[in-house]
mmCIF file of C-alpha atoms and ligand atoms in Angstrom:
data_model
loop_
_atom_site.group_PDB
_atom_site.id
_atom_site.type_symbol
_atom_site.label_atom_id
_atom_site.label_comp_id
_atom_site.label_asym_id
_atom_site.label_seq_id
_atom_site.Cartn_x
_atom_site.Cartn_y
_atom_site.Cartn_z
ATOM 1 C CA MET H 25 0.000 0.000 0.000
ATOM 2 C CA MET H 26 1.342 3.378 -0.920
ATOM 3 C CA LYS H 27 2.299 5.612 1.994
ATOM 4 C CA LEU H 28 2.033 9.354 1.859
ATOM 5 C CA VAL H 29 2.081 12.265 4.250
ATOM 6 C CA PHE H 30 -0.913 14.580 4.302
ATOM 7 C CA ALA H 31 0.487 17.889 5.520
ATOM 8 C CA THR H 32 -2.374 18.994 7.716
ATOM 9 C CA THR H 33 -3.236 19.444 11.369
ATOM 10 C CA ASN H 34 -6.960 19.628 10.576
ATOM 11 C CA ALA H 35 -8.514 16.394 11.896
ATOM 12 C CA HIS H 36 -11.654 16.881 9.768
ATOM 13 C CA LYS H 37 -9.684 17.215 6.543
ATOM 14 C CA LEU H 38 -7.594 14.161 7.514
ATOM 15 C CA HIS H 39 -10.707 12.089 8.135
ATOM 16 C CA GLU H 40 -12.308 13.189 4.865
ATOM 17 C CA VAL H 41 -9.207 12.419 2.805
ATOM 18 C CA ARG H 42 -8.681 9.006 4.420
ATOM 19 C CA VAL H 43 -12.242 8.067 3.445
ATOM 20 C CA MET H 44 -11.719 9.448 -0.068
ATOM 21 C CA LEU H 45 -8.447 7.523 -0.624
ATOM 22 C CA PRO H 46 -9.034 4.163 1.094
ATOM 23 C CA ASP H 47 -6.182 2.412 -0.752
ATOM 24 C CA VAL H 48 -3.522 4.792 0.524
ATOM 25 C CA ASP H 49 -1.756 4.698 3.896
ATOM 26 C CA ILE H 50 -2.128 8.366 4.868
ATOM 27 C CA VAL H 51 -0.077 9.602 7.796
ATOM 28 C CA ASP H 52 -0.430 13.019 9.361
ATOM 29 C CA LEU H 53 2.081 15.525 10.695
ATOM 30 C CA ASN H 54 1.986 14.190 14.257
ATOM 31 C CA SER H 55 3.058 10.732 13.179
ATOM 32 C CA ILE H 56 6.174 12.033 11.399
ATOM 33 C CA GLY H 57 7.052 14.363 14.293
ATOM 34 C CA PHE H 58 6.558 17.584 12.324
ATOM 35 C CA THR H 59 5.645 20.305 14.819
ATOM 36 C CA GLU H 60 6.653 23.485 12.992
ATOM 37 C CA GLU H 61 3.933 26.071 12.306
ATOM 38 C CA VAL H 62 4.124 26.729 8.544
ATOM 39 C CA GLU H 63 3.098 30.275 7.672
ATOM 40 C CA GLU H 64 0.766 30.550 4.694
ATOM 41 C CA THR H 65 2.404 33.568 3.090
ATOM 42 C CA GLY H 66 1.272 32.864 -0.495
ATOM 43 C CA THR H 67 -1.184 34.978 -2.465
ATOM 44 C CA SER H 68 -3.077 32.074 -4.038
ATOM 45 C CA PHE H 69 -4.392 28.636 -3.073
ATOM 46 C CA GLU H 70 -1.673 27.113 -5.290
ATOM 47 C CA GLU H 71 1.132 28.995 -3.556
ATOM 48 C CA ASN H 72 -0.111 28.142 -0.074
ATOM 49 C CA ALA H 73 -0.581 24.464 -0.948
ATOM 50 C CA TYR H 74 2.973 24.383 -2.320
ATOM 51 C CA ILE H 75 4.441 26.184 0.726
ATOM 52 C CA LYS H 76 2.867 23.619 3.087
ATOM 53 C CA ALA H 77 3.791 20.576 0.966
ATOM 54 C CA LYS H 78 7.368 21.774 0.417
ATOM 55 C CA ALA H 79 8.066 22.451 4.117
ATOM 56 C CA VAL H 80 6.936 18.946 5.045
ATOM 57 C CA PHE H 81 8.588 17.228 2.074
ATOM 58 C CA ASP H 82 11.919 18.901 2.950
ATOM 59 C CA PHE H 83 11.510 17.612 6.515
ATOM 60 C CA CYS H 84 10.672 13.962 5.762
ATOM 61 C CA GLY H 85 11.498 13.230 2.098
ATOM 62 C CA LEU H 86 8.362 11.094 1.783
ATOM 63 C CA PRO H 87 5.697 11.646 -0.898
ATOM 64 C CA THR H 88 3.737 14.578 0.537
ATOM 65 C CA MET H 89 0.374 16.114 -0.272
ATOM 66 C CA ALA H 90 -0.892 19.409 1.124
ATOM 67 C CA GLU H 91 -4.061 21.211 0.229
ATOM 68 C CA ASP H 92 -5.248 24.755 0.621
ATOM 69 C CA SER H 93 -8.918 25.516 0.426
ATOM 70 C CA GLY H 94 -11.405 28.272 0.956
ATOM 71 C CA LEU H 95 -14.747 29.835 0.203
ATOM 72 C CA CYS H 96 -15.157 32.544 -2.462
ATOM 73 C CA CYS H 97 -18.334 34.657 -2.341
ATOM 74 C CA GLU H 98 -19.587 36.654 -5.323
ATOM 75 C CA GLY H 99 -21.346 39.334 -3.226
ATOM 76 C CA ILE H 100 -18.092 40.432 -1.568
ATOM 77 C CA GLY H 101 -15.702 40.269 -4.506
ATOM 78 C CA GLY H 102 -14.553 36.673 -4.006
ATOM 79 C CA ASP H 103 -13.721 37.046 -0.314
ATOM 80 C CA PRO H 104 -12.731 35.458 2.026
ATOM 81 C CA GLY H 105 -10.770 33.303 -0.501
ATOM 82 C CA ILE H 106 -7.322 32.392 0.819
ATOM 83 C CA TYR H 107 -8.207 34.084 4.129
ATOM 84 C CA THR H 108 -11.200 31.809 4.776
ATOM 85 C CA ALA H 109 -9.795 30.111 7.884
ATOM 86 C CA ARG H 110 -8.947 33.386 9.643
ATOM 87 C CA TYR H 111 -11.795 35.538 8.226
ATOM 88 C CA GLY H 112 -13.250 36.322 11.667
ATOM 89 C CA GLY H 113 -9.828 36.810 13.295
ATOM 90 C CA LEU H 114 -7.449 34.615 15.242
ATOM 91 C CA PRO H 115 -7.592 32.151 16.894
ATOM 92 C CA VAL H 116 -9.741 30.445 14.255
ATOM 93 C CA ASP H 117 -13.378 30.242 15.353
ATOM 94 C CA HIS H 118 -15.851 28.712 12.889
ATOM 95 C CA ASP H 119 -18.919 30.315 14.479
ATOM 96 C CA ARG H 120 -17.361 33.777 14.418
ATOM 97 C CA ASN H 121 -16.298 33.200 10.775
ATOM 98 C CA MET H 122 -19.830 32.233 9.740
ATOM 99 C CA ASP H 123 -21.457 35.098 11.665
ATOM 100 C CA LYS H 124 -19.158 37.619 10.002
ATOM 101 C CA LEU H 125 -19.902 36.175 6.549
ATOM 102 C CA LEU H 126 -23.676 36.126 7.102
ATOM 103 C CA SER H 127 -23.567 39.829 8.078
ATOM 104 C CA ALA H 128 -21.294 40.763 5.177
ATOM 105 C CA LEU H 129 -23.654 39.129 2.667
ATOM 106 C CA GLU H 130 -26.843 40.837 3.864
ATOM 107 C CA GLY H 131 -28.543 42.313 0.792
ATOM 108 C CA ARG H 132 -25.872 40.948 -1.572
ATOM 109 C CA SER H 133 -25.514 38.005 -3.953
ATOM 110 C CA ARG H 134 -25.266 34.747 -2.014
ATOM 111 C CA LYS H 135 -23.573 32.834 -4.827
ATOM 112 C CA ALA H 136 -20.381 31.177 -3.617
ATOM 113 C CA PHE H 137 -17.984 28.358 -4.309
ATOM 114 C CA PHE H 138 -15.518 26.275 -2.346
ATOM 115 C CA ARG H 139 -12.143 25.600 -3.940
ATOM 116 C CA THR H 140 -9.385 23.173 -3.033
ATOM 117 C CA VAL H 141 -5.935 23.060 -4.570
ATOM 118 C CA ALA H 142 -3.841 20.064 -3.591
ATOM 119 C CA CYS H 143 -0.097 19.969 -4.195
ATOM 120 C CA PHE H 144 1.753 16.655 -4.303
ATOM 121 C CA ILE H 145 5.555 16.564 -4.064
ATOM 122 C CA ILE H 146 7.597 13.469 -4.707
ATOM 123 C CA ASN H 147 11.186 12.548 -5.476
ATOM 124 C CA GLU H 148 11.229 10.625 -8.757
ATOM 125 C CA GLU H 149 14.589 9.239 -9.834
ATOM 126 C CA GLY H 150 16.432 11.987 -7.997
ATOM 127 C CA GLU H 151 14.199 14.749 -9.270
ATOM 128 C CA GLU H 152 11.671 16.606 -7.140
ATOM 129 C CA THR H 153 8.350 17.092 -8.893
ATOM 130 C CA SER H 154 5.251 18.940 -7.744
ATOM 131 C CA THR H 155 1.828 18.364 -9.271
ATOM 132 C CA PHE H 156 -1.425 20.226 -8.585
ATOM 133 C CA PHE H 157 -5.045 19.035 -8.424
ATOM 134 C CA ASP H 158 -8.035 21.353 -8.344
ATOM 135 C CA GLY H 159 -11.613 20.913 -7.168
ATOM 136 C CA GLU H 160 -14.568 23.314 -6.953
ATOM 137 C CA ILE H 161 -18.181 23.113 -5.847
ATOM 138 C CA HIS H 162 -20.548 25.978 -6.607
ATOM 139 C CA GLY H 163 -23.620 26.846 -4.602
ATOM 140 C CA GLU H 164 -24.928 29.523 -2.280
ATOM 141 C CA ILE H 165 -24.681 30.764 1.288
ATOM 142 C CA SER H 166 -27.817 30.033 3.340
ATOM 143 C CA GLN H 167 -29.633 32.651 5.435
ATOM 144 C CA GLU H 168 -28.811 30.847 8.684
ATOM 145 C CA LYS H 169 -26.680 27.980 10.029
ATOM 146 C CA ARG H 170 -28.178 24.505 9.587
ATOM 147 C CA GLY H 171 -26.825 21.056 10.469
ATOM 148 C CA ALA H 172 -24.157 19.605 12.726
ATOM 149 C CA ASN H 173 -21.938 17.471 10.468
ATOM 150 C CA GLY H 174 -18.646 18.441 8.887
ATOM 151 C CA PHE H 175 -16.610 21.495 9.847
ATOM 152 C CA GLY H 176 -15.859 25.108 9.009
ATOM 153 C CA TYR H 177 -18.516 26.800 6.892
ATOM 154 C CA ASP H 178 -20.465 23.573 6.225
ATOM 155 C CA PRO H 179 -23.594 24.788 8.127
ATOM 156 C CA ILE H 180 -24.055 27.739 5.720
ATOM 157 C CA PHE H 181 -23.085 26.256 2.331
ATOM 158 C CA ILE H 182 -25.806 24.806 0.077
ATOM 159 C CA PRO H 183 -24.375 23.117 -3.033
ATOM 160 C CA GLU H 184 -26.181 23.813 -6.300
ATOM 161 C CA GLN H 185 -29.088 21.492 -7.115
ATOM 162 C CA HIS H 186 -29.542 20.812 -3.379
ATOM 163 C CA THR H 187 -31.626 22.305 -0.603
ATOM 164 C CA THR H 188 -29.581 21.090 2.366
ATOM 165 C CA THR H 189 -26.313 22.494 3.674
ATOM 166 C CA PHE H 190 -23.114 20.420 3.717
ATOM 167 C CA ALA H 191 -23.578 20.119 7.488
ATOM 168 C CA GLU H 192 -26.964 18.452 6.965
ATOM 169 C CA MET H 193 -25.478 15.807 4.652
ATOM 170 C CA LEU H 194 -23.905 12.468 5.475
ATOM 171 C CA ASP H 195 -20.101 12.510 5.137
ATOM 172 C CA GLU H 196 -20.166 10.354 2.010
ATOM 173 C CA VAL H 197 -22.764 12.529 0.305
ATOM 174 C CA LYS H 198 -20.698 15.664 0.936
ATOM 175 C CA ALA H 199 -17.548 13.823 -0.236
ATOM 176 C CA SER H 200 -19.211 12.790 -3.507
ATOM 177 C CA MET H 201 -19.560 16.399 -4.621
ATOM 178 C CA SER H 202 -17.260 18.553 -2.502
ATOM 179 C CA HIS H 203 -14.293 20.599 -3.715
ATOM 180 C CA ARG H 204 -11.973 18.310 -1.709
ATOM 181 C CA GLY H 205 -13.702 15.176 -3.007
ATOM 182 C CA ARG H 206 -13.226 16.344 -6.602
ATOM 183 C CA ALA H 207 -9.559 17.232 -6.119
ATOM 184 C CA MET H 208 -8.933 13.899 -4.352
ATOM 185 C CA LEU H 209 -10.594 11.967 -7.188
ATOM 186 C CA LEU H 210 -8.059 13.463 -9.606
ATOM 187 C CA PHE H 211 -5.209 12.959 -7.144
ATOM 188 C CA GLY H 212 -6.247 9.341 -6.467
ATOM 189 C CA GLY H 213 -6.197 8.566 -10.202
ATOM 190 C CA TYR H 214 -2.766 10.147 -10.523
ATOM 191 C CA ILE H 215 -1.113 8.262 -7.672
ATOM 192 C CA GLN H 216 -2.614 4.977 -8.808
ATOM 193 C CA ARG H 217 -0.699 5.339 -12.059
ATOM 194 C CA LEU H 218 2.556 5.987 -10.155
ATOM 195 C CA LYS H 219 2.353 2.477 -8.645
ATOM 196 C CA LEU H 220 4.480 3.354 -5.631
HETATM 197 P P1 LIG C 327 -6.853 26.032 5.099
HETATM 198 O O1 LIG C 327 -6.755 25.028 6.198
HETATM 199 O O2 LIG C 327 -5.845 27.120 5.156
HETATM 200 O O3 LIG C 327 -6.914 25.380 3.761
HETATM 201 O O4 LIG C 327 -8.218 26.785 5.381
HETATM 202 C C1 LIG C 327 -9.377 26.387 4.796
HETATM 203 C C2 LIG C 327 -10.563 26.943 5.555
HETATM 204 O O5 LIG C 327 -11.656 26.952 4.635
HETATM 205 C C3 LIG C 327 -10.986 26.035 6.699
HETATM 206 O O6 LIG C 327 -10.483 26.448 7.916
HETATM 207 C C4 LIG C 327 -12.495 26.158 6.683
HETATM 208 O O7 LIG C 327 -12.894 27.275 7.409
HETATM 209 C C5 LIG C 327 -12.802 26.415 5.219
HETATM 210 N N1 LIG C 327 -13.112 25.148 4.532
HETATM 211 C C6 LIG C 327 -12.306 24.432 3.694
HETATM 212 N N2 LIG C 327 -12.923 23.308 3.289
HETATM 213 C C7 LIG C 327 -14.118 23.303 3.888
HETATM 214 C C8 LIG C 327 -15.205 22.391 3.861
HETATM 215 O O8 LIG C 327 -15.185 21.321 3.238
HETATM 216 N N3 LIG C 327 -16.278 22.753 4.594
HETATM 217 C C9 LIG C 327 -16.345 23.900 5.314
HETATM 218 N N4 LIG C 327 -15.361 24.771 5.398
HETATM 219 C C10 LIG C 327 -14.243 24.483 4.669
#
């Protein structure tokens, strides 16, 4: 079974990705002893995914995947985008984030999409290569929080062609359409062909 490091400290993301890639032995940062706080100084999802993957790959040398994700809302010019996690200030507080977004969108377009960019770094025959995988799910921001599953902004995101929020869906239903699910489908196909 292929082993790879998922460069995250987010237990929800780890759980989701393990379910999405059942044939891969996915280890997290704790299990490789990586304790450094990597600063996301990039100006795009791609840059931040690369910064996280590169820091961990340089530490352990194992095939490493990192992903950066966020929510982009039409009514506020694509915000919070790469600042989604810390939108309501630090330390990260999902309720405060959602409350701030619900206020900001009052009287504005509620169209929004989630985006994930995953970056995979591996050493192939002495050469370091990085490959990117992208996933998006479009939908809208609800008027109020609904549901208790998932994490982050799940209680206020309704994917298109649905009436329930991500937080009202079963994990596997969210995974079948989510930004992360779509990026991991592409990534899963790619690593299968590598036959590590
Ligand atoms: P990152 O950890 O820097 O990629 O920050 C991503 C942030 O976007 C998270 O902290 C969540 O607030 C939000 N986010 C990303 N993916 C999801 C999701 O699947 N559901 C809800 N919120 C998400």
